[in-house]
mmCIF file of C-alpha atoms in Angstrom:
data_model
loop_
_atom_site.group_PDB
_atom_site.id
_atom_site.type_symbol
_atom_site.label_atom_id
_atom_site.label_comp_id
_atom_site.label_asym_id
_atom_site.label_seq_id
_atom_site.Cartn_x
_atom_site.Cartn_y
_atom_site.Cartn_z
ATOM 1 C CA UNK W 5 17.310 -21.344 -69.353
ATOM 2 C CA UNK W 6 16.716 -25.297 -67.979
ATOM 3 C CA UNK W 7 13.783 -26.923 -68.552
ATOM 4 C CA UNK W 8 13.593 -29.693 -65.633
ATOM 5 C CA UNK W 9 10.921 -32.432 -65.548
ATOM 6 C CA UNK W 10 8.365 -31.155 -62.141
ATOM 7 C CA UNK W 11 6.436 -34.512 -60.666
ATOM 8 C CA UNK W 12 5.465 -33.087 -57.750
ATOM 9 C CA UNK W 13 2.963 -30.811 -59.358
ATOM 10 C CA UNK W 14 0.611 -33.794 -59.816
ATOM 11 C CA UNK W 15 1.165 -33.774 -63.564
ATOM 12 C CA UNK W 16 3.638 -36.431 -65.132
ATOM 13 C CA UNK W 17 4.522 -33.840 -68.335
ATOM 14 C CA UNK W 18 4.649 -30.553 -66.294
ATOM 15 C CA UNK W 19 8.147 -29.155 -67.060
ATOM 16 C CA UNK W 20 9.803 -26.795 -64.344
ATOM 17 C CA UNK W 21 11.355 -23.541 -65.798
ATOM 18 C CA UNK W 22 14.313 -22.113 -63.879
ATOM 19 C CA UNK W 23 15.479 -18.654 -65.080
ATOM 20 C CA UNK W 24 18.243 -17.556 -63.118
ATOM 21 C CA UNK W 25 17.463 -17.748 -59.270
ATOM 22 C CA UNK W 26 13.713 -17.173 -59.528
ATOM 23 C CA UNK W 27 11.931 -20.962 -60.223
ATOM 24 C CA UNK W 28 8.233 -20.583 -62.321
ATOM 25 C CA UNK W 29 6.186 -24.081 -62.526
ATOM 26 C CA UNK W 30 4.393 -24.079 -65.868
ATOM 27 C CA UNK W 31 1.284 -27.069 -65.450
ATOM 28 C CA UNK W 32 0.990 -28.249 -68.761
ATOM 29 C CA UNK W 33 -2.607 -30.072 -69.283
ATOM 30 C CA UNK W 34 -2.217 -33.831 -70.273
ATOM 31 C CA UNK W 35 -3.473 -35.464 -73.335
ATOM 32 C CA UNK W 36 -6.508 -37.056 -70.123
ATOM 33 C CA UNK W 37 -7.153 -33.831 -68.858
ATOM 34 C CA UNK W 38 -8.118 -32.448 -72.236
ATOM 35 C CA UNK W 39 -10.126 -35.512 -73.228
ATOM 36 C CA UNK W 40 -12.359 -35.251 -70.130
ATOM 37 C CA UNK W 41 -12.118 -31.419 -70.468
ATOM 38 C CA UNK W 42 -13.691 -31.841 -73.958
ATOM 39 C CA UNK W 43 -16.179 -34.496 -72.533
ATOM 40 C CA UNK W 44 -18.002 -32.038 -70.304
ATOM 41 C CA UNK W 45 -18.011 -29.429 -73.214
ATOM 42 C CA UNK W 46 -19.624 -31.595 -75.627
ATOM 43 C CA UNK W 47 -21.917 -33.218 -72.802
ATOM 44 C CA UNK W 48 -22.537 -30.202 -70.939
ATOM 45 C CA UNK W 49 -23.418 -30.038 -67.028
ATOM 46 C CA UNK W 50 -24.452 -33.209 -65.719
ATOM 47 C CA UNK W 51 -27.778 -34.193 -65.625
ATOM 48 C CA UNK W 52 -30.437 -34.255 -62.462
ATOM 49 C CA UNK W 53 -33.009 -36.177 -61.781
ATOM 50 C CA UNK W 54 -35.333 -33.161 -60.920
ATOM 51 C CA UNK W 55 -37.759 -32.771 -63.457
ATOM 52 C CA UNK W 56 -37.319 -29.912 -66.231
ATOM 53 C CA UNK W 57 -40.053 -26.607 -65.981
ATOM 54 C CA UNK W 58 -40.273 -24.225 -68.254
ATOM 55 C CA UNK W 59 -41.347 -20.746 -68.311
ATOM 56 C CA UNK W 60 -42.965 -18.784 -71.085
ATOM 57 C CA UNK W 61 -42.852 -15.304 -71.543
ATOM 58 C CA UNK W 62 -44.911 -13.669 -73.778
ATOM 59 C CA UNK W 63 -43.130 -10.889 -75.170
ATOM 60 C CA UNK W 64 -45.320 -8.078 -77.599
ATOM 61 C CA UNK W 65 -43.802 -8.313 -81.240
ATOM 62 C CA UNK W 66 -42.625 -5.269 -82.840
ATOM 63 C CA UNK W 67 -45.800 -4.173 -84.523
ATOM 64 C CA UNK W 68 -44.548 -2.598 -87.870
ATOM 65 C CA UNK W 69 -47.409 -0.957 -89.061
ATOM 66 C CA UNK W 70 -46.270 1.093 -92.597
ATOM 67 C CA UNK W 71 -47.429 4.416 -92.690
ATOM 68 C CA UNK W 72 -46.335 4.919 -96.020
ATOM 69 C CA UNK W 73 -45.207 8.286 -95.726
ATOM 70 C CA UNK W 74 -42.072 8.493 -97.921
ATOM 71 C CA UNK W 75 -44.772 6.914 -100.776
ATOM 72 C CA UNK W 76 -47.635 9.640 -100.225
ATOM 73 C CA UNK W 77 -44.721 12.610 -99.858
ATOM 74 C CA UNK W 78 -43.655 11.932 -103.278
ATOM 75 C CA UNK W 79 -47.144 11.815 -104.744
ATOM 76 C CA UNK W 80 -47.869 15.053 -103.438
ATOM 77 C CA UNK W 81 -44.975 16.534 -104.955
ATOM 78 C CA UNK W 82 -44.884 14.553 -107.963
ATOM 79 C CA UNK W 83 -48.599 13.027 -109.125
ATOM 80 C CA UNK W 84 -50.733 15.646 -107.054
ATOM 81 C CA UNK W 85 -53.416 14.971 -109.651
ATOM 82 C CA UNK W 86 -56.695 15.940 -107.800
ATOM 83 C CA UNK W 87 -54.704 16.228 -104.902
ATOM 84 C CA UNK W 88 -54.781 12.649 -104.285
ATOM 85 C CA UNK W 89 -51.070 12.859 -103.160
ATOM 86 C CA UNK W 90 -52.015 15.121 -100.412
ATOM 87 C CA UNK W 91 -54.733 13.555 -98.964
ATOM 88 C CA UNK W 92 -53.106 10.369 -99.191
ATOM 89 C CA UNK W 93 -49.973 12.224 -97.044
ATOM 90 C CA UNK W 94 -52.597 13.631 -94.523
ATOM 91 C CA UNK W 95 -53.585 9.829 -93.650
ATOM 92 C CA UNK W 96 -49.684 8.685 -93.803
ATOM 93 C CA UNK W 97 -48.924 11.300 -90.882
ATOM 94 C CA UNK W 98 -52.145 10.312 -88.963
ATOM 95 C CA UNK W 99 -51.319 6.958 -89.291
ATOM 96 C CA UNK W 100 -47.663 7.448 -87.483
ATOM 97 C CA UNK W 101 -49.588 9.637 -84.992
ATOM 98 C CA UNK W 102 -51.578 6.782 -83.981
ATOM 99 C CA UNK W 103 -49.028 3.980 -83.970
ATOM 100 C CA UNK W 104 -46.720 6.646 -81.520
ATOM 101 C CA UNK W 105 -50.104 6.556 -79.177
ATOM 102 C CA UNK W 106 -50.104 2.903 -79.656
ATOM 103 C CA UNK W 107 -53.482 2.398 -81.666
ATOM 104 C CA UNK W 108 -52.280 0.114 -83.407
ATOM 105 C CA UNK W 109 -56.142 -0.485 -84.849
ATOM 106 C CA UNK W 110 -56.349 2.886 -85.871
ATOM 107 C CA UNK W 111 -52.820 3.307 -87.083
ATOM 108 C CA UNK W 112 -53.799 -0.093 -89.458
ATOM 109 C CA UNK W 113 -56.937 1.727 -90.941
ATOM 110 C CA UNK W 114 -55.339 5.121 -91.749
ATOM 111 C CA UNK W 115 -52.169 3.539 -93.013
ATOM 112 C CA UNK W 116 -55.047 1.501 -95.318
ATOM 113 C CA UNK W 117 -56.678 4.162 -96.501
ATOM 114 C CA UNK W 118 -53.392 6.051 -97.073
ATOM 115 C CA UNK W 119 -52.318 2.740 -99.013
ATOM 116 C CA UNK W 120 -55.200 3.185 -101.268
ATOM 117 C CA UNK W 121 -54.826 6.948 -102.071
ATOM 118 C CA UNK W 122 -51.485 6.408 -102.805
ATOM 119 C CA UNK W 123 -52.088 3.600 -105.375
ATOM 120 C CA UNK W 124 -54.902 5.744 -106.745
ATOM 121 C CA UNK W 125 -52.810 8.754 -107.065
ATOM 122 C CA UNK W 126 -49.899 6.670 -108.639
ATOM 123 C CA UNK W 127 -52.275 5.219 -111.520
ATOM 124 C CA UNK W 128 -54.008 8.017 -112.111
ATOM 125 C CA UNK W 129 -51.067 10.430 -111.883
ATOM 126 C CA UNK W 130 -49.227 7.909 -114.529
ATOM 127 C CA UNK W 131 -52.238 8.041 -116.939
ATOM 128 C CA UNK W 132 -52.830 11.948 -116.426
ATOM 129 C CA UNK W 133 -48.951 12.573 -116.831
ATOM 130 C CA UNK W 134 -48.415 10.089 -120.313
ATOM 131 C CA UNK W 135 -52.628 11.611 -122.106
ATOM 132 C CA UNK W 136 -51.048 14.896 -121.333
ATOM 133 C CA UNK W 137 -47.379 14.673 -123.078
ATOM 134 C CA UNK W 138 -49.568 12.485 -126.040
ATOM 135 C CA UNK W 139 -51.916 15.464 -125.694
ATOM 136 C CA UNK W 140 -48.820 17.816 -126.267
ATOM 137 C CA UNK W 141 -47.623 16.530 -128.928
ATOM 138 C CA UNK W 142 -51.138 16.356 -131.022
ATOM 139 C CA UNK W 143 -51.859 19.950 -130.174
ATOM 140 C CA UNK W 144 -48.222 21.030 -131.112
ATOM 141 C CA UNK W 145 -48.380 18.811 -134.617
ATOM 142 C CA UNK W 146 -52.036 20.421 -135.777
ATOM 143 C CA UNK W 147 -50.374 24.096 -134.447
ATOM 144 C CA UNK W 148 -47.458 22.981 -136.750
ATOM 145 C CA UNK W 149 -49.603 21.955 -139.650
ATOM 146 C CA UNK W 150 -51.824 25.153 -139.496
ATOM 147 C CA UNK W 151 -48.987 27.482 -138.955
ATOM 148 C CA UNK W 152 -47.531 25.229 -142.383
ATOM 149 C CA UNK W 153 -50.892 26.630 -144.750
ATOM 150 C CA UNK W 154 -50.924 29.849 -143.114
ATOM 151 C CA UNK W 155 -47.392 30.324 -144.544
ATOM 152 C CA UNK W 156 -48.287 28.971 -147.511
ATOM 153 C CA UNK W 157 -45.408 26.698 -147.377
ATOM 154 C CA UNK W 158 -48.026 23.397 -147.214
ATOM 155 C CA UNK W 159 -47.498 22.424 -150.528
ATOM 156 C CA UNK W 160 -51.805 21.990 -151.475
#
């Protein structure tokens, strides 16, 4: 393999490759070629004089209304205390029903009122849930104590 010197291809550094009988020019860019190369990348296209318009399209954001239906499912299965969970899942689903019409008014005021339930059925299941385990455990210590003199065993 010869690598021979090619002027004729316009470029002063553009080696000729001869591999047996068959010759292949390889251009090689110069070290000017890549400068000016670079130029019009950094600069971009070159400027006109013709002035500049724009155009602006309004485009409808994604209106992410939350329905809050994971929230409401698991109060109705977990804190269904006056079946707050439930009725707070019954305006969850409307809610998605009218944001896939594309009320999105009406989607906002059920997903509300679902938001509400929900937080209502969260406090109040919380409060229920923790006065009935201290409730428990009252009723199972006076049980305890009674079942205690009954026996005899109370030591009065």
């Amino acid at each position: 393999m010869e690598l021979v010197a090619a002027p004729q291809c316009g470029y002063a550094n553009a080696p000729e490759l001869h591999l047996g009988m068959a010759k292949t020019h390889i251009d090689l860019p110069t070290q000017d070629m890549l400068k000016e190369e670079n130029e019009m990348a950094v600069l971009g296209a070159p400027q006109s004089q013709a002035p500049v318009t724009t155009t602006v399209i309004n485009i409808p954001r994604e209106n992410s209304v939350p329905d809050h239906i994971v929230w409401s499912l698991f109060n109705t299965v977990f804190l269904n205390w006056c079946c707050l969970g439930f009725v707070a899942f019954a305006y969850s689903v409307k809610s998605r029903d009218r944001k896939m019409v594309g009320d999105i008014t009406g989607a906002q005021s059920y997903a509300s009122t679902a938001k509400c339930l929900n937080i209502w059925a969260l406090v109040l299941g919380i409060f229920l849930t923790i006065g009935s385990i201290v409730l428990l455990i009252f009723v199972y210590m006076a049980a305890y104590e009674t079942a205690l003199r009954i026996s005899g065993h109370g030591g009065h």
